[in-house]
PDB file of C-alpha atoms in Angstrom:
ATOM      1  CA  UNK A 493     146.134 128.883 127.790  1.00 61.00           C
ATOM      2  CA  UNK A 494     146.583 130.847 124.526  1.00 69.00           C
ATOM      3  CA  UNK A 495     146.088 134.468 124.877  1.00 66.00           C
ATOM      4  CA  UNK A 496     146.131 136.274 121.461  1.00 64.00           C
ATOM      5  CA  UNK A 497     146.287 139.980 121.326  1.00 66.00           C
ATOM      6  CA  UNK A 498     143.730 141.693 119.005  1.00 71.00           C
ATOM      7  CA  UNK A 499     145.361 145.376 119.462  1.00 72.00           C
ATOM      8  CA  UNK A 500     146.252 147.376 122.562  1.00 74.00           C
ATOM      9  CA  UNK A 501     142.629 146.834 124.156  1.00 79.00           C
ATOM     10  CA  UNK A 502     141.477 143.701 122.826  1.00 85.00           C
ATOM     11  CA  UNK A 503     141.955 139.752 123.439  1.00 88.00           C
ATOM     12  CA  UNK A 504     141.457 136.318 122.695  1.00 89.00           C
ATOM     13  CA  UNK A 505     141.839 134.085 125.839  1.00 88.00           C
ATOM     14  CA  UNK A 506     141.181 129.895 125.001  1.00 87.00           C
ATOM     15  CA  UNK A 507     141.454 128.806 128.531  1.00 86.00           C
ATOM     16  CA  UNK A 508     142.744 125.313 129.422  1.00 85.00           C
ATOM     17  CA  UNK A 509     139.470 124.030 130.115  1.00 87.00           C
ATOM     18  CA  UNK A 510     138.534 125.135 125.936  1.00 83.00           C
ATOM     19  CA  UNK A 511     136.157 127.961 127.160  1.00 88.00           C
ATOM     20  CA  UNK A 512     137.069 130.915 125.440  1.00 91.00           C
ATOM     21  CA  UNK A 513     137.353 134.818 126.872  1.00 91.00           C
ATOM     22  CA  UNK A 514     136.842 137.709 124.531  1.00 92.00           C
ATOM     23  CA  UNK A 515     138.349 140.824 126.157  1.00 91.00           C
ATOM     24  CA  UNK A 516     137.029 144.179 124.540  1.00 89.00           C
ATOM     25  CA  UNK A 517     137.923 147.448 126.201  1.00 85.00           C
ATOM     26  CA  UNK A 518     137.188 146.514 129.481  1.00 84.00           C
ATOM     27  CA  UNK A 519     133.872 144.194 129.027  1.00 88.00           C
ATOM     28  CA  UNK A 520     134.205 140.138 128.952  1.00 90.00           C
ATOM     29  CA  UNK A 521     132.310 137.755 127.081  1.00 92.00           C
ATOM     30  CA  UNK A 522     132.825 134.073 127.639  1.00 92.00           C
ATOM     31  CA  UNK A 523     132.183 131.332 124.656  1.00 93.00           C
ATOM     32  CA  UNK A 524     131.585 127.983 126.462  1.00 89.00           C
ATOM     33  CA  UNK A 525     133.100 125.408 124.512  1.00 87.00           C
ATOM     34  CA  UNK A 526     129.922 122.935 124.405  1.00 88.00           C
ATOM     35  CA  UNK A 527     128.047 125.628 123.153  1.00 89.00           C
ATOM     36  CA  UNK A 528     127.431 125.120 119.229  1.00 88.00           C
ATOM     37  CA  UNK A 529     129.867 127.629 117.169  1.00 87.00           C
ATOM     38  CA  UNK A 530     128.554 128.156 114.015  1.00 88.00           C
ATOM     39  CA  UNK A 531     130.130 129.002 110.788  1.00 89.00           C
ATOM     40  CA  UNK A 532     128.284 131.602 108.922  1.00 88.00           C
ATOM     41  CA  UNK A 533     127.925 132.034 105.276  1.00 83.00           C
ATOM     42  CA  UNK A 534     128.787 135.424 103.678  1.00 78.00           C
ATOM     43  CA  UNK A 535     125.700 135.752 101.960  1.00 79.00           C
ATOM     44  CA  UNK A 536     123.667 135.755 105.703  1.00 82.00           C
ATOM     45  CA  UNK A 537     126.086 137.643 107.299  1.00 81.00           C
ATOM     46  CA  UNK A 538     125.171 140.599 104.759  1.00 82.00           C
ATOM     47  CA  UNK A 539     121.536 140.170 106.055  1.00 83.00           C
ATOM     48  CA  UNK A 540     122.493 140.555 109.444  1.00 83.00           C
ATOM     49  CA  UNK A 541     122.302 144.415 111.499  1.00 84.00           C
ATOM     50  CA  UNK A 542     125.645 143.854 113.390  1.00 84.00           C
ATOM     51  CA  UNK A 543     125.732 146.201 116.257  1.00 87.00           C
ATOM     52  CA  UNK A 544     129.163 147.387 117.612  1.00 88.00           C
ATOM     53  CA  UNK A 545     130.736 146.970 120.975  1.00 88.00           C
ATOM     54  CA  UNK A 546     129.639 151.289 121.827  1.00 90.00           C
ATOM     55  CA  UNK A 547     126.028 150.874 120.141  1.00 91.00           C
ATOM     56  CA  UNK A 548     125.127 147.859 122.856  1.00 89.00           C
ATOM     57  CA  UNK A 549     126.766 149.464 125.976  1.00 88.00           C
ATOM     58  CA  UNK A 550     125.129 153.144 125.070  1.00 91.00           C
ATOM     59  CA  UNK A 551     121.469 150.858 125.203  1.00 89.00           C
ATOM     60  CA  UNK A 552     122.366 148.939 128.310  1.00 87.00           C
ATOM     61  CA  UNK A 553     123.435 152.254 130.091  1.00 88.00           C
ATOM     62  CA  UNK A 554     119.832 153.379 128.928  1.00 90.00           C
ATOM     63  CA  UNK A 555     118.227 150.369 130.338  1.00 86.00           C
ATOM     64  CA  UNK A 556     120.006 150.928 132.982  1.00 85.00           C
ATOM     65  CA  UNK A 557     119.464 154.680 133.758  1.00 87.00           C
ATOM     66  CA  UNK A 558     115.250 153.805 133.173  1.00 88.00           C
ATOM     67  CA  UNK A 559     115.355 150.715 135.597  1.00 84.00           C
ATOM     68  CA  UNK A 560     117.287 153.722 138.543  1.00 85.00           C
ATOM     69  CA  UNK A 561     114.148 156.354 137.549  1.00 87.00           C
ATOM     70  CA  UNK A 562     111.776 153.695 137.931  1.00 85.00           C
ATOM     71  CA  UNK A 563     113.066 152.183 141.506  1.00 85.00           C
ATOM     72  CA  UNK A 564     113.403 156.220 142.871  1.00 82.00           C
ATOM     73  CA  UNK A 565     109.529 156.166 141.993  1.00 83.00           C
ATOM     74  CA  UNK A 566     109.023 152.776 143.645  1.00 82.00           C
ATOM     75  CA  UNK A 567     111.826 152.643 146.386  1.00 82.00           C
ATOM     76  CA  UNK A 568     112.876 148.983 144.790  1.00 80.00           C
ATOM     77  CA  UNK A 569     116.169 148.754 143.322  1.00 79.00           C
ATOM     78  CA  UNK A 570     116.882 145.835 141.102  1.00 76.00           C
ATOM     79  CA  UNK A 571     120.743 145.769 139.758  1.00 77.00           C
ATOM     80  CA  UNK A 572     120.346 144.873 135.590  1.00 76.00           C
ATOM     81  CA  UNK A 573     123.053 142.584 134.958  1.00 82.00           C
ATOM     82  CA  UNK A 574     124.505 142.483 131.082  1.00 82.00           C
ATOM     83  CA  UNK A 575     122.529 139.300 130.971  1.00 78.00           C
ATOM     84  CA  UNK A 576     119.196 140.456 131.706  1.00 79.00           C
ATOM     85  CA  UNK A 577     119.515 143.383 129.215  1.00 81.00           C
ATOM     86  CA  UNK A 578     120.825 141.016 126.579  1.00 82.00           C
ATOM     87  CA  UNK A 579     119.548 137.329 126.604  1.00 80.00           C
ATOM     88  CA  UNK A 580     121.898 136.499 123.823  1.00 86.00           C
ATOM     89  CA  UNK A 581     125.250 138.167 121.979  1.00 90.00           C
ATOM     90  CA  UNK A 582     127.083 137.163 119.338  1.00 91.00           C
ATOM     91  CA  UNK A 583     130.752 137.763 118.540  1.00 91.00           C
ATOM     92  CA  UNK A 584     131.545 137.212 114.313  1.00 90.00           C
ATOM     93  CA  UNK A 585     135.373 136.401 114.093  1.00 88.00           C
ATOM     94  CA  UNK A 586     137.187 136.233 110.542  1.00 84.00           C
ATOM     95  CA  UNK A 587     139.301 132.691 110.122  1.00 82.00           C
ATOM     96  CA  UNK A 588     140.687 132.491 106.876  1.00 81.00           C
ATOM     97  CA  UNK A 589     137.977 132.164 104.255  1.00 80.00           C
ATOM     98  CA  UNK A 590     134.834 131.714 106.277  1.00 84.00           C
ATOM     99  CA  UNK A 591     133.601 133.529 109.819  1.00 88.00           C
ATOM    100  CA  UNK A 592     132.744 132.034 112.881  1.00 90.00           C
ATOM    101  CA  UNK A 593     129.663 132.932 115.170  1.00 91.00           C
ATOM    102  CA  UNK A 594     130.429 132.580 118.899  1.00 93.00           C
ATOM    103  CA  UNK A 595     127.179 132.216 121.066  1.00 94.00           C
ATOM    104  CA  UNK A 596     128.482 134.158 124.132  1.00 93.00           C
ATOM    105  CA  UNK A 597     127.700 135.686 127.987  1.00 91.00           C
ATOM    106  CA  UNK A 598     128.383 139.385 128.712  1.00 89.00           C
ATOM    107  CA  UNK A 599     129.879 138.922 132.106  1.00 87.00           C
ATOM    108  CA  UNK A 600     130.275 141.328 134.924  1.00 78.00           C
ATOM    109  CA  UNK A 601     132.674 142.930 135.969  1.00 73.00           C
ATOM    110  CA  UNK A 602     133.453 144.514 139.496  1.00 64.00           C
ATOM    111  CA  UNK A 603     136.881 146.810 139.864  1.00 59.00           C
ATOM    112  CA  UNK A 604     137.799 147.100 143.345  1.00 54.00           C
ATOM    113  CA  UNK A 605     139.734 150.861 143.666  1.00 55.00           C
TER     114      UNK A 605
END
């Protein structure tokens, strides 16, 4: 396993299996190795509206928050999982000269306190 510390509250985990686990203030995001990682051109990536890490949780917490209002109306609760809100993410990483493009799943996480 190589585990390579981005700063304080971010990480890089390749597991031993090749799948790789992106670690970004608390949320997870798993790269499965037989999915296709693409390297991106610099010219596309400047075409591209890149939302951060804040912008996507503020709109799932939406999503979420309208999906609670709706199942008080209804009385039928259906738990949105990072997956349903978003049916695909993308994390761009920086190698040397060119930037990778890792098809990923937002996976959930439950803390026990």
């Amino acid at each position: 396993m190589n585990n390579e510390i981005i700063s304080k509250n971010n990480r890089k985990i390749i597991e031993k299996n090749g799948n790789t686990t992106f670690y970004f203030n608390g949320n997870y995001f798993e790269y499965n190795k037989n999915s296709e990682l693409i390297n991106v051109e610099k010219n596309e990536i400047e075409n591209l509206i890149i939302n951060s890490l804040s912008e996507i949780i503020i709109y799932r917490n939406k999503l979420i928050d309208e999906n609670i209002k709706k199942s008080e109306k209804n009385g039928k609760l259906k738990i949105l999982e990072n997956s349903e809100v978003y049916k695909q993410v993308y994390i761009y990483e920086r190698k040397n000269d060119s930037i990778l493009k890792y098809p990923v799943i937002w996976l959930e996480v439950i803390e026990c306190q």
